[in-house]
């Protein structure tokens, strides 16, 4: 009887692991759920630490149940003590105590890359974090971050935190070039390694242009604006994809470029999904869609 052939073992290649620290979206379109989908779809392995539970769907958020800072720390100890985490994506952090707990553990475990999506402003313009929590975010987490990924209202909140009073509607930036340049200069003053200013809120423009703000340069990344109602979780998806690509060894500029390309395709295919009655999710697994 012929013996089965023995296959030579290939050199061990570590699986690129990305940790997402964020809130849970019961509707599956944003938060932890979107992050896990994006990390998986872009070739990484996702693990998670949940900071809050939300009751939400495609139409609204009807409840938020924060997780205690002590249990957030316990989750972080569990994953870092066992898994070789290369990159971390941070999303929803509900208050200053959670922010401090996360920062404490990140300083302890020192992951190679940290992508912070500062979830601070609702679509209505209302602040989701109090001014104290935004200040704590700036002092505790921004210095640890490889990249932060604010949209326009979040960028305004980060640069005008001392003058905010519950809303960012009193501070308005338009598409005028000089106002963009002024905001970019203000973002350069933040104590963080790099900033990706997302251009989704400049809706008057035919192109969706993001600005990767580095210490010595600003890289412009442009794609055609996709018209779809299925935009829930776009910020979560982009930041998670960037973190996933960083874990796989891409440079920051390459990871951001690939992340934006992935999100653009997820938006272009979003209308293939029929999810809920409101703003549905992007299509994270568009590449698996049957032709």
CSV table of C-alpha atoms in Angstrom, one decimal:
chain,number,residue,atom,x,y,z
A,1,UNK,CA,0.0,0.0,0.0
A,2,UNK,CA,1.4,3.4,-1.0
A,3,UNK,CA,1.9,5.8,1.9
A,4,UNK,CA,0.4,9.2,1.6
A,5,UNK,CA,2.9,11.9,0.6
A,6,UNK,CA,4.3,14.1,3.3
A,7,UNK,CA,4.0,17.8,2.6
A,8,UNK,CA,6.8,20.0,3.8
A,9,UNK,CA,5.8,22.6,6.4
A,10,UNK,CA,6.1,26.1,5.2
A,11,UNK,CA,7.8,28.7,7.5
A,12,UNK,CA,5.5,30.0,10.2
A,13,UNK,CA,3.7,33.1,9.1
A,14,UNK,CA,1.8,34.9,11.8
A,15,UNK,CA,-1.8,35.8,11.1
A,16,UNK,CA,-2.2,39.6,11.1
A,17,UNK,CA,-4.5,40.4,14.1
A,18,UNK,CA,-6.4,43.6,14.5
A,19,UNK,CA,-8.2,44.5,17.7
A,20,UNK,CA,-11.3,46.7,17.5
A,21,UNK,CA,-12.3,48.6,20.7
A,22,UNK,CA,-15.8,50.0,20.1
A,23,UNK,CA,-19.5,49.7,20.8
A,24,UNK,CA,-21.9,47.0,19.6
A,25,UNK,CA,-24.5,47.8,16.9
A,26,UNK,CA,-27.4,45.4,17.3
A,27,UNK,CA,-28.4,46.3,13.7
A,28,UNK,CA,-25.0,44.9,12.4
A,29,UNK,CA,-24.1,47.9,10.2
A,30,UNK,CA,-21.7,49.9,12.3
A,31,UNK,CA,-19.5,49.6,15.5
A,32,UNK,CA,-17.9,46.3,16.4
A,33,UNK,CA,-19.9,44.4,13.8
A,34,UNK,CA,-18.8,46.6,10.9
A,35,UNK,CA,-15.2,46.5,12.2
A,36,UNK,CA,-15.1,42.7,12.3
A,37,UNK,CA,-16.6,42.5,8.8
A,38,UNK,CA,-14.1,45.0,7.4
A,39,UNK,CA,-11.1,43.5,9.0
A,40,UNK,CA,-12.1,40.0,7.8
A,41,UNK,CA,-12.9,41.2,4.3
A,42,UNK,CA,-9.5,42.9,3.9
A,43,UNK,CA,-7.5,39.8,4.9
A,44,UNK,CA,-7.0,40.2,8.7
A,45,UNK,CA,-8.2,38.4,11.8
A,46,UNK,CA,-10.4,40.4,14.1
A,47,UNK,CA,-10.7,40.3,17.9
A,48,UNK,CA,-12.8,42.7,19.9
A,49,UNK,CA,-13.3,44.7,23.2
A,50,UNK,CA,-16.8,46.0,23.6
A,51,UNK,CA,-17.2,49.4,25.3
A,52,UNK,CA,-21.0,49.8,25.1
A,53,UNK,CA,-24.1,47.9,24.0
A,54,UNK,CA,-26.6,49.8,21.8
A,55,UNK,CA,-30.2,49.0,20.8
A,56,UNK,CA,-30.3,50.3,17.2
A,57,UNK,CA,-31.3,49.5,13.7
A,58,UNK,CA,-31.1,51.3,10.3
A,59,UNK,CA,-33.5,54.0,11.5
A,60,UNK,CA,-32.4,55.1,15.0
A,61,UNK,CA,-30.6,54.4,18.3
A,62,UNK,CA,-33.1,53.7,21.0
A,63,UNK,CA,-30.8,52.8,23.9
A,64,UNK,CA,-27.1,52.7,25.0
A,65,UNK,CA,-25.8,50.5,27.9
A,66,UNK,CA,-22.2,51.4,28.8
A,67,UNK,CA,-19.8,48.7,29.8
A,68,UNK,CA,-17.9,49.4,33.1
A,69,UNK,CA,-14.3,50.6,32.7
A,70,UNK,CA,-13.1,47.7,34.9
A,71,UNK,CA,-14.7,45.1,32.5
A,72,UNK,CA,-13.2,47.0,29.5
A,73,UNK,CA,-9.8,46.6,31.1
A,74,UNK,CA,-10.5,42.9,31.8
A,75,UNK,CA,-11.4,42.3,28.1
A,76,UNK,CA,-8.2,44.1,27.1
A,77,UNK,CA,-6.1,42.0,29.4
A,78,UNK,CA,-7.7,38.9,28.0
A,79,UNK,CA,-6.9,39.6,24.4
A,80,UNK,CA,-3.5,41.1,24.8
A,81,UNK,CA,-2.2,38.4,27.1
A,82,UNK,CA,-2.8,35.7,24.5
A,83,UNK,CA,-3.1,37.2,21.0
A,84,UNK,CA,-0.2,38.8,19.0
A,85,UNK,CA,-2.2,42.0,18.2
A,86,UNK,CA,-0.4,44.1,15.6
A,87,UNK,CA,-2.9,46.9,15.3
A,88,UNK,CA,-5.8,48.4,17.2
A,89,UNK,CA,-8.8,50.3,15.9
A,90,UNK,CA,-10.7,52.5,18.5
A,91,UNK,CA,-14.3,53.6,17.9
A,92,UNK,CA,-17.0,54.5,20.3
A,93,UNK,CA,-15.8,55.5,23.8
A,94,UNK,CA,-18.7,56.7,25.9
A,95,UNK,CA,-17.1,58.9,28.5
A,96,UNK,CA,-13.8,60.1,30.1
A,97,UNK,CA,-13.5,57.0,32.5
A,98,UNK,CA,-13.6,54.6,29.5
A,99,UNK,CA,-11.1,56.7,27.6
A,100,UNK,CA,-8.7,56.6,30.6
A,101,UNK,CA,-9.1,52.9,31.0
A,102,UNK,CA,-8.4,52.2,27.3
A,103,UNK,CA,-5.4,54.6,27.3
A,104,UNK,CA,-4.0,52.9,30.4
A,105,UNK,CA,-4.0,49.5,28.9
A,106,UNK,CA,-2.7,50.6,25.5
A,107,UNK,CA,0.3,52.2,27.3
A,108,UNK,CA,0.8,48.9,29.1
A,109,UNK,CA,0.7,46.7,26.0
A,110,UNK,CA,2.0,49.1,23.4
A,111,UNK,CA,0.6,47.8,20.2
A,112,UNK,CA,2.5,48.7,17.0
A,113,UNK,CA,-0.3,50.7,15.3
A,114,UNK,CA,-3.4,52.5,16.7
A,115,UNK,CA,-6.1,53.9,14.5
A,116,UNK,CA,-8.6,56.2,16.4
A,117,UNK,CA,-11.9,57.0,14.9
A,118,UNK,CA,-13.1,59.8,17.2
A,119,UNK,CA,-16.9,59.1,17.3
A,120,UNK,CA,-18.0,62.4,18.9
A,121,UNK,CA,-20.7,64.0,16.8
A,122,UNK,CA,-24.1,62.8,15.7
A,123,UNK,CA,-25.5,63.4,12.2
A,124,UNK,CA,-27.7,66.1,13.8
A,125,UNK,CA,-24.6,68.0,15.0
A,126,UNK,CA,-25.2,67.1,18.6
A,127,UNK,CA,-22.1,66.1,20.6
A,128,UNK,CA,-22.0,62.5,21.7
A,129,UNK,CA,-19.2,63.2,24.1
A,130,UNK,CA,-19.1,65.9,26.7
A,131,UNK,CA,-16.3,68.6,26.3
A,132,UNK,CA,-14.5,67.0,29.3
A,133,UNK,CA,-14.4,63.6,27.5
A,134,UNK,CA,-13.2,65.2,24.3
A,135,UNK,CA,-10.4,66.9,26.2
A,136,UNK,CA,-9.5,63.6,27.8
A,137,UNK,CA,-9.5,61.9,24.4
A,138,UNK,CA,-7.0,64.6,23.2
A,139,UNK,CA,-4.7,64.3,26.2
A,140,UNK,CA,-4.8,60.5,26.7
A,141,UNK,CA,-5.4,58.8,23.3
A,142,UNK,CA,-4.2,61.2,20.6
A,143,UNK,CA,-0.5,61.0,21.7
A,144,UNK,CA,-0.7,57.2,21.4
A,145,UNK,CA,-2.4,57.1,17.9
A,146,UNK,CA,-0.7,56.3,14.7
A,147,UNK,CA,-3.7,57.9,12.9
A,148,UNK,CA,-6.9,59.6,13.8
A,149,UNK,CA,-9.8,59.6,11.2
A,150,UNK,CA,-12.2,62.5,12.0
A,151,UNK,CA,-15.0,63.6,9.6
A,152,UNK,CA,-15.6,67.3,9.3
A,153,UNK,CA,-17.7,67.9,12.4
A,154,UNK,CA,-15.4,65.7,14.5
A,155,UNK,CA,-12.4,67.7,13.2
A,156,UNK,CA,-14.1,70.9,14.3
A,157,UNK,CA,-14.9,69.4,17.7
A,158,UNK,CA,-11.2,68.4,18.2
A,159,UNK,CA,-9.9,71.8,17.3
A,160,UNK,CA,-12.6,73.9,19.0
A,161,UNK,CA,-13.3,71.9,22.1
A,162,UNK,CA,-12.9,74.8,24.5
A,163,UNK,CA,-15.7,76.7,22.8
A,164,UNK,CA,-18.3,73.9,22.3
A,165,UNK,CA,-21.6,73.9,24.1
A,166,UNK,CA,-23.4,70.7,23.1
A,167,UNK,CA,-23.3,71.1,19.3
A,168,UNK,CA,-20.9,71.9,16.5
A,169,UNK,CA,-23.5,73.7,14.5
A,170,UNK,CA,-22.1,77.1,15.6
A,171,UNK,CA,-18.8,76.3,13.9
A,172,UNK,CA,-19.3,75.8,10.2
A,173,UNK,CA,-16.7,75.0,7.5
A,174,UNK,CA,-17.7,75.1,3.9
A,175,UNK,CA,-15.9,73.7,0.8
A,176,UNK,CA,-13.9,76.9,0.3
A,177,UNK,CA,-10.2,76.2,-0.2
A,178,UNK,CA,-8.9,78.7,2.4
A,179,UNK,CA,-11.2,77.2,5.1
A,180,UNK,CA,-10.0,73.7,4.4
A,181,UNK,CA,-6.4,74.8,4.6
A,182,UNK,CA,-7.1,76.6,7.9
A,183,UNK,CA,-8.7,73.5,9.3
A,184,UNK,CA,-5.8,71.3,8.1
A,185,UNK,CA,-3.3,73.7,9.8
A,186,UNK,CA,-5.3,73.4,13.0
A,187,UNK,CA,-5.3,69.6,12.8
A,188,UNK,CA,-1.5,69.6,12.4
A,189,UNK,CA,-1.2,71.2,15.8
A,190,UNK,CA,-2.9,68.2,17.5
A,191,UNK,CA,-0.6,65.9,19.5
A,192,UNK,CA,-0.8,62.9,17.2
A,193,UNK,CA,1.2,61.2,14.5
A,194,UNK,CA,-1.1,61.7,11.5
A,195,UNK,CA,-4.7,62.8,10.7
A,196,UNK,CA,-7.0,61.6,8.0
A,197,UNK,CA,-9.6,64.3,7.4
A,198,UNK,CA,-12.5,62.7,5.7
A,199,UNK,CA,-14.4,64.6,3.0
A,200,UNK,CA,-17.8,63.0,3.1
A,201,UNK,CA,-19.5,66.0,4.6
A,202,UNK,CA,-18.5,68.3,1.7
A,203,UNK,CA,-21.5,67.0,-0.1
A,204,UNK,CA,-21.6,69.8,-2.7
A,205,UNK,CA,-18.5,68.3,-4.3
A,206,UNK,CA,-18.7,65.6,-7.0
A,207,UNK,CA,-15.6,64.0,-5.7
A,208,UNK,CA,-15.1,62.6,-2.2
A,209,UNK,CA,-11.7,63.9,-1.2
A,210,UNK,CA,-9.9,62.9,2.0
A,211,UNK,CA,-6.7,64.6,3.3
A,212,UNK,CA,-4.0,62.5,4.9
A,213,UNK,CA,-2.2,65.0,7.1
A,214,UNK,CA,1.4,64.0,7.9
A,215,UNK,CA,4.1,66.0,9.7
A,216,UNK,CA,5.8,67.2,6.5
A,217,UNK,CA,3.1,66.7,3.9
A,218,UNK,CA,-0.6,66.4,3.1
A,219,UNK,CA,-1.7,63.6,0.7
A,220,UNK,CA,-4.9,64.1,-1.2
A,221,UNK,CA,-7.0,61.0,-1.8
A,222,UNK,CA,-9.9,61.4,-4.2
A,223,UNK,CA,-12.7,59.1,-5.4
A,224,UNK,CA,-16.0,59.6,-7.1
A,225,UNK,CA,-18.8,60.3,-4.6
A,226,UNK,CA,-21.2,57.4,-4.4
A,227,UNK,CA,-24.9,58.2,-4.3
A,228,UNK,CA,-26.5,55.6,-2.0
A,229,UNK,CA,-28.8,55.6,1.1
A,230,UNK,CA,-26.7,52.7,2.5
A,231,UNK,CA,-24.0,54.6,4.2
A,232,UNK,CA,-24.4,53.3,7.8
A,233,UNK,CA,-21.0,52.4,9.3
A,234,UNK,CA,-18.8,54.1,6.7
A,235,UNK,CA,-16.4,55.7,9.3
A,236,UNK,CA,-16.2,52.4,11.2
A,237,UNK,CA,-15.5,50.5,8.1
A,238,UNK,CA,-12.8,52.8,6.8
A,239,UNK,CA,-10.8,53.0,10.1
A,240,UNK,CA,-11.1,49.2,10.6
A,241,UNK,CA,-9.8,48.5,7.1
A,242,UNK,CA,-6.9,50.9,7.5
A,243,UNK,CA,-6.0,49.2,10.8
A,244,UNK,CA,-6.2,45.8,9.1
A,245,UNK,CA,-3.9,46.8,6.3
A,246,UNK,CA,-1.4,48.3,8.8
A,247,UNK,CA,-1.4,44.9,10.6
A,248,UNK,CA,-0.5,43.3,7.3
A,249,UNK,CA,2.6,45.3,6.9
A,250,UNK,CA,1.5,48.2,4.6
A,251,UNK,CA,2.9,51.7,5.2
A,252,UNK,CA,0.5,54.3,6.5
A,253,UNK,CA,-0.1,55.9,3.2
A,254,UNK,CA,-0.6,52.5,1.5
A,255,UNK,CA,-3.0,51.4,4.2
A,256,UNK,CA,-5.1,54.6,3.9
A,257,UNK,CA,-5.1,54.3,0.1
A,258,UNK,CA,-6.2,50.7,0.2
A,259,UNK,CA,-8.7,51.4,3.0
A,260,UNK,CA,-10.4,54.2,1.0
A,261,UNK,CA,-10.4,52.0,-2.2
A,262,UNK,CA,-12.1,49.2,-0.2
A,263,UNK,CA,-14.7,51.5,1.3
A,264,UNK,CA,-15.5,53.0,-2.2
A,265,UNK,CA,-16.2,49.5,-3.5
A,266,UNK,CA,-18.3,48.6,-0.5
A,267,UNK,CA,-20.4,51.8,-1.1
A,268,UNK,CA,-20.6,51.1,-4.9
A,269,UNK,CA,-22.1,47.6,-4.1
A,270,UNK,CA,-24.2,48.8,-1.1
A,271,UNK,CA,-27.4,48.9,-3.1
A,272,UNK,CA,-27.2,45.2,-3.7
A,273,UNK,CA,-28.2,44.8,0.0
A,274,UNK,CA,-31.8,45.2,1.2
A,275,UNK,CA,-31.3,45.7,4.9
A,276,UNK,CA,-33.9,47.6,7.0
A,277,UNK,CA,-36.1,50.6,6.2
A,278,UNK,CA,-33.6,53.4,6.9
A,279,UNK,CA,-29.9,53.9,6.1
A,280,UNK,CA,-28.6,50.5,5.5
A,281,UNK,CA,-25.0,49.3,5.8
A,282,UNK,CA,-22.2,49.3,3.1
A,283,UNK,CA,-21.5,45.9,1.5
A,284,UNK,CA,-18.5,44.7,3.4
A,285,UNK,CA,-18.3,41.4,1.5
A,286,UNK,CA,-19.0,42.7,-2.0
A,287,UNK,CA,-16.2,40.5,-3.4
A,288,UNK,CA,-18.1,37.4,-2.4
A,289,UNK,CA,-21.3,38.5,-4.1
A,290,UNK,CA,-22.5,36.0,-6.7
A,291,UNK,CA,-22.2,37.4,-10.2
